[in-house]
Amino acid sequence: MDAPRQHQAIVAIPTFNTGPKVVSVVKSVLELGHPVIVVIDGSTDGTAALLEPLRAEFPQLEILTHEQNRGKGAAVLTAGHRALELGATHLLTFDADGQHPADSIPAFIRRSAGAPDAMVLGAPLFGPEAPWERVAGRRVGNWWTNFLSVRGDMTDSLFGMRLYPLAPLVAVLSESRLGHRYDLECVAAVKLRWLGTPVINLPTRVKYFTKAEGGVSHYRYLRDNVRMAGTYLRLMVKSLRHRFSGKGVS
């Protein structure tokens, strides 16, 4: 019998026109000693040149590039394929805009190492600066995600800091175009839950930065919520199709 593979997590940081803040974000993760894959997803802000000096200082850094913007989920999938090649067992997604605290990473890895089959989902602890429309809007998303996943045990459906079992994540993102853009977190969580992947909800601080503080957001309330509504509809159709076929949800 083969011995179980040792838990090995790689941090994936997708970035699209995040600006200079991406340097401090990536460096803060690298300083913890973890391997990092940055995927520059069609950025036009010189991100590659900004990050290049970090290569010499941190040999565990890999930088991959999409020539055109494909979406956050596609960037995570690219990182996932590379992480599999490197022998990783888990992938921790970490946004490039500085909202996530790098010092929370060890807690995610500890929880995952103790339950390697589970996905560890960040449950955001919002500060007073968090935009009300983002906080209120995600309550709707959380309801739909829990409804579609059947289990109803996920605290948050959209937080970008998460640690996934790598092979199942790559499999569910590879099977269709769902989850390749802003809908990554919802689709990945729902589909992994359909497969029976356990959930660990880990309270995690989140910081929203103003433009004056270098904050960058590509979130558009109307556009992205319409897209998410379409995602929920497609997931529901898939769920119902499997249920009525007698095959269950997969």
Short mmCIF file of C-alpha atoms in Angstrom, two decimals:
data_model
loop_
_atom_site.label_atom_id
_atom_site.label_comp_id
_atom_site.label_asym_id
_atom_site.label_seq_id
_atom_site.Cartn_x
_atom_site.Cartn_y
_atom_site.Cartn_z
CA MET A 1 0.00 0.00 0.00
CA ASP A 2 1.31 3.45 -0.92
CA ALA A 3 2.05 5.79 1.97
CA PRO A 4 -0.19 8.87 2.15
CA ARG A 5 1.27 11.98 0.53
CA GLN A 6 2.59 14.61 2.89
CA HIS A 7 0.45 17.74 3.12
CA GLN A 8 2.00 20.39 0.86
CA ALA A 9 0.25 23.68 0.22
CA ILE A 10 1.14 26.26 -2.41
CA VAL A 11 -0.22 29.80 -2.28
CA ALA A 12 -1.85 31.04 -5.51
CA ILE A 13 -2.12 34.80 -6.03
CA PRO A 14 -4.06 35.81 -9.15
CA THR A 15 -3.61 39.45 -10.13
CA PHE A 16 -5.15 41.76 -12.70
CA ASN A 17 -4.08 45.43 -12.74
CA THR A 18 -3.69 45.53 -8.97
CA GLY A 19 -1.02 48.23 -9.10
CA PRO A 20 2.08 48.61 -6.88
CA LYS A 21 0.32 47.11 -3.85
CA VAL A 22 0.81 43.67 -5.38
CA VAL A 23 4.53 43.81 -4.49
CA SER A 24 3.97 44.21 -0.74
CA VAL A 25 1.21 41.60 -0.80
CA VAL A 26 3.32 38.96 -2.56
CA LYS A 27 6.36 39.75 -0.41
CA SER A 28 4.36 39.42 2.80
CA VAL A 29 3.39 35.87 1.79
CA LEU A 30 6.86 34.92 0.59
CA GLU A 31 8.40 36.04 3.88
CA LEU A 32 6.43 33.26 5.59
CA GLY A 33 8.48 30.75 3.58
CA HIS A 34 5.65 29.20 1.58
CA PRO A 35 5.93 28.52 -2.18
CA VAL A 36 3.93 31.06 -4.16
CA ILE A 37 2.55 31.05 -7.69
CA VAL A 38 1.51 34.45 -9.00
CA VAL A 39 -0.64 34.40 -12.13
CA ILE A 40 -0.64 37.73 -13.96
CA ASP A 41 -3.99 37.59 -15.70
CA GLY A 42 -3.58 39.90 -18.68
CA SER A 43 -2.43 42.88 -16.59
CA THR A 44 -1.38 46.05 -18.39
CA ASP A 45 0.00 47.90 -15.35
CA GLY A 46 3.56 46.56 -15.44
CA THR A 47 2.99 43.93 -12.75
CA ALA A 48 5.61 41.58 -14.19
CA ALA A 49 8.33 44.23 -13.97
CA LEU A 50 7.26 45.18 -10.44
CA LEU A 51 7.53 41.58 -9.24
CA GLU A 52 10.71 40.61 -11.09
CA PRO A 53 13.12 41.77 -8.31
CA LEU A 54 11.43 39.35 -5.91
CA ARG A 55 12.57 36.34 -7.94
CA ALA A 56 16.21 36.68 -6.87
CA GLU A 57 15.30 37.18 -3.21
CA PHE A 58 12.70 34.40 -3.00
CA PRO A 59 13.46 31.27 -5.07
CA GLN A 60 10.09 29.75 -4.09
CA LEU A 61 8.29 32.35 -6.24
CA GLU A 62 6.90 31.41 -9.66
CA ILE A 63 5.30 33.94 -11.96
CA LEU A 64 2.96 32.75 -14.72
CA THR A 65 1.31 35.00 -17.28
CA HIS A 66 -1.90 35.06 -19.29
CA GLU A 67 -1.47 37.29 -22.32
CA GLN A 68 -5.16 38.25 -22.13
CA ASN A 69 -7.45 38.58 -19.14
CA ARG A 70 -9.30 35.28 -18.63
CA GLY A 71 -10.75 35.83 -15.18
CA LYS A 72 -9.84 35.03 -11.60
CA GLY A 73 -11.02 31.44 -11.76
CA ALA A 74 -8.99 30.76 -14.90
CA ALA A 75 -5.91 32.20 -13.17
CA VAL A 76 -6.46 29.94 -10.15
CA LEU A 77 -6.87 26.96 -12.49
CA THR A 78 -3.56 27.79 -14.19
CA ALA A 79 -1.90 27.96 -10.78
CA GLY A 80 -3.58 24.69 -9.83
CA HIS A 81 -2.21 22.81 -12.84
CA ARG A 82 1.29 24.08 -12.07
CA ALA A 83 0.93 23.21 -8.38
CA LEU A 84 0.02 19.63 -9.35
CA GLU A 85 3.18 19.46 -11.47
CA LEU A 86 5.17 20.58 -8.42
CA GLY A 87 3.69 17.81 -6.29
CA ALA A 88 1.44 19.96 -4.11
CA THR A 89 -1.61 18.50 -2.40
CA HIS A 90 -3.43 21.76 -1.55
CA LEU A 91 -3.85 25.27 -2.94
CA LEU A 92 -4.40 28.37 -0.84
CA THR A 93 -5.93 31.24 -2.82
CA PHE A 94 -4.94 34.73 -1.73
CA ASP A 95 -6.10 37.97 -3.33
CA ALA A 96 -3.49 40.45 -4.58
CA ASP A 97 -5.23 43.61 -3.37
CA GLY A 98 -4.05 43.47 0.23
CA GLN A 99 -7.42 42.66 1.78
CA HIS A 100 -6.22 39.41 3.34
CA PRO A 101 -3.74 39.29 6.25
CA ALA A 102 -0.73 37.13 5.40
CA ASP A 103 -0.31 36.25 9.06
CA SER A 104 -3.54 34.23 8.82
CA ILE A 105 -1.96 31.76 6.38
CA PRO A 106 -0.37 29.49 9.04
CA ALA A 107 -3.76 28.99 10.70
CA PHE A 108 -5.29 27.89 7.37
CA ILE A 109 -2.47 25.42 6.77
CA ARG A 110 -2.69 24.00 10.29
CA ARG A 111 -6.43 23.43 9.97
CA SER A 112 -6.00 21.85 6.54
CA ALA A 113 -3.16 19.59 7.68
CA GLY A 114 -5.43 18.29 10.44
CA ALA A 115 -8.27 17.61 7.98
CA PRO A 116 -6.67 17.24 4.53
CA ASP A 117 -9.89 16.21 2.78
CA ALA A 118 -11.66 19.43 3.82
CA MET A 119 -11.69 22.88 2.25
CA VAL A 120 -10.90 25.68 4.67
CA LEU A 121 -13.05 28.71 3.83
CA GLY A 122 -12.25 32.13 5.22
CA ALA A 123 -15.22 33.64 7.07
CA PRO A 124 -14.61 37.40 6.81
CA LEU A 125 -14.53 39.61 9.88
CA PHE A 126 -15.42 42.99 8.40
CA GLY A 127 -14.11 46.28 9.71
CA PRO A 128 -16.13 49.51 9.81
CA GLU A 129 -14.64 50.57 6.46
CA ALA A 130 -16.27 47.69 4.56
CA PRO A 131 -18.74 49.00 1.93
CA TRP A 132 -22.28 48.29 3.11
CA GLU A 133 -23.39 47.12 -0.33
CA ARG A 134 -20.67 44.47 -0.35
CA VAL A 135 -21.53 43.23 3.13
CA ALA A 136 -25.28 43.22 2.51
CA GLY A 137 -25.06 41.83 -1.02
CA ARG A 138 -23.03 38.80 -0.05
CA ARG A 139 -25.77 37.71 2.36
CA VAL A 140 -27.84 36.89 -0.71
CA GLY A 141 -24.91 35.02 -2.23
CA ASN A 142 -24.36 33.10 0.99
CA TRP A 143 -28.01 32.00 1.05
CA TRP A 144 -27.89 30.77 -2.54
CA THR A 145 -24.59 28.98 -2.11
CA ASN A 146 -25.82 27.13 0.95
CA PHE A 147 -29.11 26.32 -0.75
CA LEU A 148 -27.39 24.96 -3.84
CA SER A 149 -24.80 23.01 -1.88
CA VAL A 150 -27.63 21.27 0.03
CA ARG A 151 -25.54 21.01 3.22
CA GLY A 152 -26.01 24.65 4.29
CA ASP A 153 -22.80 24.77 6.32
CA MET A 154 -20.74 27.50 4.61
CA THR A 155 -20.38 30.81 6.44
CA ASP A 156 -19.29 32.81 3.39
CA SER A 157 -19.55 32.15 -0.33
CA LEU A 158 -17.29 34.84 -1.81
CA PHE A 159 -14.25 35.39 0.40
CA GLY A 160 -11.10 34.93 -1.67
CA MET A 161 -8.83 33.48 1.02
CA ARG A 162 -9.38 29.72 1.00
CA LEU A 163 -7.44 26.49 1.13
CA TYR A 164 -8.64 23.72 -1.17
CA PRO A 165 -7.66 20.08 -1.70
CA LEU A 166 -5.86 20.58 -4.99
CA ALA A 167 -6.83 17.65 -7.21
CA PRO A 168 -10.62 17.99 -6.62
CA LEU A 169 -10.42 21.75 -7.16
CA VAL A 170 -8.67 21.37 -10.52
CA ALA A 171 -11.16 18.69 -11.54
CA VAL A 172 -14.29 20.77 -10.85
CA LEU A 173 -12.87 23.91 -12.47
CA SER A 174 -11.76 21.95 -15.55
CA GLU A 175 -15.13 20.34 -16.27
CA SER A 176 -16.83 23.51 -17.56
CA ARG A 177 -16.47 27.26 -17.99
CA LEU A 178 -18.38 27.89 -14.77
CA GLY A 179 -16.09 29.27 -12.09
CA HIS A 180 -13.50 30.72 -14.44
CA ARG A 181 -14.25 34.35 -13.62
CA TYR A 182 -15.70 36.24 -10.66
CA ASP A 183 -17.89 33.22 -9.85
CA LEU A 184 -14.86 31.14 -8.78
CA GLU A 185 -15.55 31.02 -5.06
CA CYS A 186 -19.24 30.15 -5.36
CA VAL A 187 -18.80 27.48 -8.04
CA ALA A 188 -15.79 25.84 -6.40
CA ALA A 189 -17.48 25.66 -3.00
CA VAL A 190 -20.79 24.32 -4.33
CA LYS A 191 -19.27 21.71 -6.63
CA LEU A 192 -16.79 20.48 -4.04
CA ARG A 193 -19.61 20.24 -1.52
CA TRP A 194 -21.56 18.12 -4.03
CA LEU A 195 -18.60 15.74 -4.04
CA GLY A 196 -18.79 15.50 -0.26
CA THR A 197 -15.77 17.67 0.53
CA PRO A 198 -16.05 18.71 4.19
CA VAL A 199 -16.04 22.40 5.15
CA ILE A 200 -14.08 24.22 7.82
CA ASN A 201 -15.10 27.87 8.29
CA LEU A 202 -12.22 29.93 9.65
CA PRO A 203 -12.92 33.52 10.85
CA THR A 204 -10.46 35.82 9.09
CA ARG A 205 -9.89 39.55 9.18
CA VAL A 206 -10.46 41.52 5.97
CA LYS A 207 -9.49 45.10 5.17
CA TYR A 208 -11.03 47.28 2.46
CA PHE A 209 -8.67 49.99 1.22
CA THR A 210 -9.72 53.35 -0.18
CA LYS A 211 -8.31 54.61 -3.48
CA ALA A 212 -6.11 56.98 -1.50
CA GLU A 213 -4.64 53.96 0.30
CA GLY A 214 -3.94 52.20 -3.01
CA GLY A 215 -7.08 50.12 -3.01
CA VAL A 216 -8.08 48.63 -6.35
CA SER A 217 -11.39 46.92 -7.08
CA HIS A 218 -12.70 45.54 -10.37
CA TYR A 219 -16.02 44.68 -8.75
CA ARG A 220 -19.02 46.28 -10.46
CA TYR A 221 -22.17 45.92 -8.39
CA LEU A 222 -24.77 45.62 -11.19
CA ARG A 223 -22.65 43.76 -13.75
CA ASP A 224 -21.21 41.22 -11.35
CA ASN A 225 -24.45 40.56 -9.50
CA VAL A 226 -26.20 39.88 -12.82
CA ARG A 227 -23.40 37.46 -13.69
CA MET A 228 -23.72 35.76 -10.32
CA ALA A 229 -27.48 35.39 -10.79
CA GLY A 230 -26.75 33.54 -14.03
CA THR A 231 -24.26 31.33 -12.22
CA TYR A 232 -26.79 30.41 -9.53
CA LEU A 233 -29.34 29.55 -12.24
CA ARG A 234 -26.92 27.30 -14.11
CA LEU A 235 -25.89 25.55 -10.90
CA MET A 236 -29.52 24.99 -10.00
CA VAL A 237 -30.26 23.45 -13.41
CA LYS A 238 -27.26 21.15 -13.05
CA SER A 239 -28.32 20.20 -9.54
CA LEU A 240 -31.90 19.43 -10.55
CA ARG A 241 -30.78 17.45 -13.61
CA HIS A 242 -28.67 15.15 -11.47
CA ARG A 243 -31.29 14.78 -8.77
CA PHE A 244 -34.09 13.79 -11.15
CA SER A 245 -31.80 11.48 -13.08
CA GLY A 246 -31.27 9.49 -9.91
CA LYS A 247 -27.50 10.03 -10.05
CA GLY A 248 -27.34 12.50 -7.19
CA VAL A 249 -25.33 15.69 -7.45
CA SER A 250 -21.79 15.48 -8.74
#
